[in-house]
Tab-separated table of C-alpha atoms and ligand atoms in Angstrom:
chain	number	residue	atom	x	y	z
A	1	MET	CA	154.058	-118.544	101.380
A	2	ILE	CA	150.369	-119.178	101.668
A	3	LEU	CA	148.891	-120.443	98.252
A	4	LEU	CA	144.805	-120.398	98.196
A	5	ASN	CA	143.515	-123.180	96.194
A	6	GLY	CA	139.873	-121.739	95.051
A	7	SER	CA	138.761	-124.428	92.893
A	8	PRO	CA	136.013	-126.745	94.237
A	9	ARG	CA	138.311	-129.763	93.501
A	10	GLU	CA	140.815	-130.210	96.146
A	11	LYS	CA	143.352	-132.017	94.180
A	12	GLY	CA	142.527	-130.769	90.648
A	13	CYS	CA	144.293	-128.546	87.916
A	14	THR	CA	144.527	-125.534	90.018
A	15	TYR	CA	146.294	-127.466	92.693
A	16	THR	CA	148.551	-129.085	90.153
A	17	ALA	CA	149.657	-125.738	89.089
A	18	LEU	CA	149.958	-124.171	92.515
A	19	SER	CA	152.106	-127.291	93.746
A	20	GLU	CA	154.715	-126.614	90.786
A	21	VAL	CA	154.949	-122.905	92.336
A	22	ALA	CA	155.147	-124.433	95.853
A	23	ALA	CA	157.657	-127.078	94.953
A	24	GLN	CA	159.822	-124.301	93.314
A	25	LEU	CA	159.603	-122.032	96.453
A	26	GLU	CA	160.599	-124.880	98.792
A	27	LYS	CA	163.526	-125.506	96.348
A	28	ASN	CA	164.480	-121.873	97.216
A	29	GLY	CA	164.187	-122.306	100.875
A	30	ILE	CA	160.842	-120.717	101.361
A	31	GLU	CA	158.114	-122.367	103.471
A	32	THR	CA	154.567	-123.013	101.666
A	33	GLU	CA	150.950	-124.094	102.781
A	34	ILE	CA	148.336	-124.647	100.050
A	35	VAL	CA	145.204	-123.992	101.636
A	36	HIS	CA	141.848	-125.360	100.265
A	37	VAL	CA	139.375	-122.766	100.633
A	38	ASN	CA	136.331	-123.498	98.255
A	39	LYS	CA	135.012	-126.451	100.145
A	40	GLY	CA	131.521	-125.578	100.132
A	41	PRO	CA	128.715	-122.799	100.185
A	42	VAL	CA	130.524	-119.538	100.699
A	43	LEU	CA	128.648	-116.561	101.586
A	44	GLY	CA	129.258	-113.215	99.516
A	45	CYS	CA	130.077	-109.918	101.335
A	46	THR	CA	126.744	-108.453	102.490
A	47	ALA	CA	128.065	-105.012	102.785
A	48	CYS	CA	127.057	-104.764	106.542
A	49	GLY	CA	130.131	-102.980	107.255
A	50	ALA	CA	130.593	-104.696	110.645
A	51	CYS	CA	134.381	-105.254	109.820
A	52	TYR	CA	135.027	-101.679	109.825
A	53	LYS	CA	134.159	-101.821	113.852
A	54	LEU	CA	135.249	-105.590	114.316
A	55	GLY	CA	138.432	-105.856	112.421
A	56	LYS	CA	137.287	-108.998	111.020
A	57	CYS	CA	134.295	-110.361	109.115
A	58	ALA	CA	131.085	-110.900	111.136
A	59	TYR	CA	130.269	-114.269	109.140
A	60	SER	CA	132.976	-116.320	108.974
A	61	ASP	CA	132.433	-119.225	111.386
A	62	GLU	CA	131.090	-121.623	108.543
A	63	ASP	CA	133.589	-120.830	105.931
A	64	GLY	CA	136.958	-119.778	107.400
A	65	VAL	CA	137.250	-116.334	106.139
A	66	ASN	CA	138.676	-114.826	109.173
A	67	GLU	CA	141.175	-118.110	109.683
A	68	CYS	CA	142.586	-117.285	106.015
A	69	VAL	CA	143.067	-113.709	106.968
A	70	GLU	CA	145.224	-114.489	109.920
A	71	LYS	CA	147.087	-117.140	108.011
A	72	ILE	CA	147.750	-114.229	105.202
A	73	LYS	CA	149.133	-111.965	107.938
A	74	ALA	CA	151.403	-114.212	108.997
A	75	ALA	CA	152.940	-114.863	105.613
A	76	ASP	CA	155.129	-112.744	103.603
A	77	GLY	CA	153.099	-113.462	100.343
A	78	LEU	CA	149.961	-114.747	98.865
A	79	VAL	CA	149.295	-116.854	95.762
A	80	LEU	CA	145.484	-117.078	94.491
A	81	GLY	CA	144.924	-120.022	92.430
A	82	SER	CA	141.518	-120.395	90.567
A	83	PRO	CA	140.027	-122.483	87.889
A	84	VAL	CA	138.411	-120.419	85.008
A	85	HIS	CA	134.640	-120.327	85.360
A	86	TYR	CA	132.839	-118.620	82.609
A	87	ALA	CA	135.835	-116.783	81.761
A	88	SER	CA	136.162	-115.332	85.542
A	89	ALA	CA	137.738	-116.751	88.496
A	90	ALA	CA	135.483	-119.372	90.423
A	91	GLY	CA	132.351	-117.651	91.964
A	92	ALA	CA	132.473	-119.125	95.461
A	93	PHE	CA	136.273	-118.242	95.535
A	94	VAL	CA	135.176	-114.564	94.580
A	95	ALA	CA	132.856	-114.454	97.170
A	96	PHE	CA	135.480	-115.808	99.846
A	97	LEU	CA	138.019	-113.343	98.545
A	98	ASP	CA	135.767	-110.421	98.465
A	99	ARG	CA	135.337	-110.949	102.324
A	100	VAL	CA	139.183	-111.493	102.972
A	101	PHE	CA	140.025	-108.404	101.246
A	102	TYR	CA	137.278	-105.991	102.449
A	103	SER	CA	137.789	-107.016	106.151
A	104	LYS	CA	141.533	-107.489	106.452
A	105	GLY	CA	142.137	-103.315	106.585
A	106	ASN	CA	145.568	-102.561	105.431
A	107	ALA	CA	147.119	-105.722	106.975
A	108	PHE	CA	148.568	-107.166	103.780
A	109	GLU	CA	150.826	-103.938	102.575
A	110	GLY	CA	153.812	-105.131	101.234
A	111	LYS	CA	153.262	-108.739	100.996
A	112	LEU	CA	153.909	-110.313	97.640
A	113	GLY	CA	151.013	-111.424	95.533
A	114	ALA	CA	150.479	-113.744	92.343
A	115	ALA	CA	147.277	-115.185	90.645
A	116	VAL	CA	147.464	-118.684	89.005
A	117	VAL	CA	144.768	-119.863	86.601
A	118	SER	CA	143.640	-123.208	85.127
A	119	CYS	CA	141.271	-123.425	82.063
A	120	ARG	CA	140.498	-126.073	79.731
A	121	ARG	CA	140.644	-123.615	76.738
A	122	GLY	CA	139.684	-120.069	77.173
A	123	GLY	CA	139.298	-116.881	79.567
A	124	ALA	CA	142.387	-117.479	81.246
A	125	THR	CA	143.596	-113.852	80.925
A	126	ALA	CA	140.195	-112.244	82.009
A	127	ALA	CA	140.309	-114.579	85.380
A	128	PHE	CA	143.885	-113.766	85.730
A	129	ASP	CA	143.339	-109.756	85.349
A	130	GLN	CA	140.280	-110.209	87.791
A	131	LEU	CA	142.475	-111.722	90.733
A	132	ASN	CA	145.538	-109.399	90.148
A	133	LYS	CA	143.041	-106.537	91.315
A	134	TYR	CA	142.805	-108.013	94.813
A	135	PHE	CA	146.760	-106.974	95.142
A	136	THR	CA	146.767	-103.634	93.281
A	137	ILE	CA	144.114	-102.359	95.643
A	138	SER	CA	146.145	-103.608	98.671
A	139	SER	CA	149.720	-102.155	98.023
A	140	MET	CA	150.774	-105.743	97.341
A	141	PRO	CA	153.454	-106.021	94.632
A	142	ILE	CA	152.717	-108.565	92.045
A	143	VAL	CA	155.273	-111.141	91.098
A	144	ALA	CA	155.552	-111.851	87.345
A	145	SER	CA	156.627	-115.190	85.624
A	146	LYS	CA	157.772	-115.411	81.913
A	147	TYR	CA	154.068	-115.671	80.414
A	148	TRP	CA	150.823	-114.877	82.248
A	149	ASN	CA	150.329	-117.626	84.929
A	150	MET	CA	148.031	-119.792	83.505
A	151	VAL	CA	147.730	-123.644	82.724
A	152	HIS	CA	145.540	-125.724	80.441
A	153	GLY	CA	143.911	-128.681	81.199
A	154	ASN	CA	140.545	-130.302	82.433
A	155	LYS	CA	142.498	-132.973	84.626
A	156	PRO	CA	145.595	-132.916	86.542
A	157	GLU	CA	147.614	-135.141	83.954
A	158	GLU	CA	146.590	-132.882	81.113
A	159	VAL	CA	148.039	-129.862	83.213
A	160	ARG	CA	151.090	-131.865	83.498
A	161	GLN	CA	151.330	-132.165	79.868
A	162	ASP	CA	151.213	-128.267	79.480
A	163	LEU	CA	154.950	-128.235	79.722
A	164	GLU	CA	155.078	-124.355	78.870
A	165	GLY	CA	152.335	-123.890	81.714
A	166	MET	CA	154.381	-125.882	84.226
A	167	GLN	CA	157.397	-124.106	83.273
A	168	THR	CA	155.514	-120.656	83.828
A	169	MET	CA	154.681	-121.859	87.449
A	170	ARG	CA	158.368	-122.812	88.161
A	171	VAL	CA	159.741	-119.571	86.980
A	172	LEU	CA	157.169	-117.746	89.145
A	173	GLY	CA	158.192	-119.727	92.279
A	174	ASP	CA	161.915	-118.570	91.375
A	175	ASN	CA	160.851	-115.069	90.916
A	176	MET	CA	158.624	-114.819	94.055
A	177	ALA	CA	161.824	-116.579	96.090
A	178	TRP	CA	164.188	-113.802	94.462
A	179	LEU	CA	161.897	-110.931	95.616
A	180	LEU	CA	161.190	-111.858	99.030
A	181	LYS	CA	164.936	-112.283	99.419
A	182	CYS	CA	165.623	-108.724	98.044
A	183	ILE	CA	162.767	-107.406	100.453
A	184	GLU	CA	164.395	-109.128	103.358
A	185	ALA	CA	167.785	-107.862	102.448
A	186	GLY	CA	166.156	-104.384	102.068
A	187	ARG	CA	164.654	-104.631	105.680
A	188	ALA	CA	167.885	-105.665	106.967
A	189	ALA	CA	169.573	-102.630	105.548
A	190	GLY	CA	166.755	-100.476	107.167
A	191	ILE	CA	164.307	-100.055	104.212
A	192	GLU	CA	160.722	-99.981	105.607
A	193	LEU	CA	157.172	-99.754	103.969
A	194	PRO	CA	156.612	-95.998	102.952
A	195	GLU	CA	154.716	-94.025	105.610
A	196	ARG	CA	151.158	-93.734	104.446
A	197	GLU	CA	149.046	-90.471	104.321
A	198	LYS	CA	145.719	-90.415	106.132
A	199	ASN	CA	143.334	-92.099	103.859
A	200	VAL	CA	141.331	-89.998	101.289
A	201	ARG	CA	138.157	-91.451	100.068
A	202	THR	CA	136.157	-89.477	97.617
A	203	ASN	CA	132.785	-90.921	96.081
A	204	PHE	CA	133.883	-89.769	92.530
A	205	ILE	CA	134.103	-86.160	92.905
A	206	ARG	CA	132.838	-85.205	96.355
B	1	LIG	C1	131.134	-124.020	85.983
B	1	LIG	C2	132.341	-124.131	84.889
B	1	LIG	C3	132.694	-123.057	84.106
B	1	LIG	C4	133.891	-123.315	83.388
B	1	LIG	N1	134.279	-122.154	82.319
B	1	LIG	C5	135.396	-122.592	81.820
B	1	LIG	C6	135.555	-121.485	80.753
B	1	LIG	O1	135.072	-120.260	80.992
B	1	LIG	N2	136.952	-121.621	80.071
B	1	LIG	C7	137.560	-122.763	80.029
B	1	LIG	O2	138.459	-122.759	79.434
B	1	LIG	N3	137.370	-123.890	80.936
B	1	LIG	C8	136.083	-123.572	81.563
B	1	LIG	N4	135.923	-124.564	82.600
B	1	LIG	C9	136.694	-125.721	83.024
B	1	LIG	C10	137.726	-125.511	84.020
B	1	LIG	O3	138.367	-124.158	83.743
B	1	LIG	C11	139.040	-126.488	83.905
B	1	LIG	O4	138.754	-127.672	83.837
B	1	LIG	C12	139.994	-126.132	85.001
B	1	LIG	O5	141.350	-126.596	84.629
B	1	LIG	C13	139.395	-126.830	86.260
B	1	LIG	O6	140.707	-126.654	87.314
B	1	LIG	P1	140.196	-127.356	88.762
B	1	LIG	O7	140.347	-128.914	88.592
B	1	LIG	O8	141.117	-126.911	89.741
B	1	LIG	O9	138.815	-127.203	89.318
B	1	LIG	C14	134.809	-124.585	83.396
B	1	LIG	C15	134.430	-125.487	84.474
B	1	LIG	C16	133.298	-125.424	85.157
B	1	LIG	C17	132.882	-126.431	86.144
């Protein structure tokens, strides 16, 4: 399982929440890797369309978008973690994810997805909804917990005091592990991803 930390703070609140999910996955025998992806300036998608031909983003050398796509391709699932910035996911993380998801083709189909957000006080559900939209446009089943996946705090120690938030993270880890095992069992029984129709793209009605 790949867990992307989209906070500019490498070991902050988002990391604390993601670490709780990762620890629970590991307890269930699932390998995890937390990858810090918001390390500096990130270019937004320039809509150049080069990824259609190249099969990858043309602008990845500096910020590792393509490297991240390869990591996700090799994994069974993806957790997106972000702090809430102005009731949205962190801006540079959104820039990064736009390029990851636009350039990946259909490579993430069937991989599990979950979003986790951290905020001091408000805007968590808006950011949570925003991140989940990357999964629902990519045929990625979303894994739920017992509450929306959010923690509250400005510092890691405050997040650790959010006992319900931390439990929500652990339940998410358990649910992800359970669904991964169900999918693996299904695959062993011969259940594959559905065959896809040829893509239809209509720019509204035409
Ligand atoms: C630019 C910026 C905007 C923020 N906007 C919000 C916000 O809209 N709502 C909120 O509750 N907290 C907001 N915060 C606080 C962070 O969401 C909160 O401290 C979060 O837990 C930090 O996670 P991190 O340590 O992983 O970066 C903002 C912080 C920054 C730096």
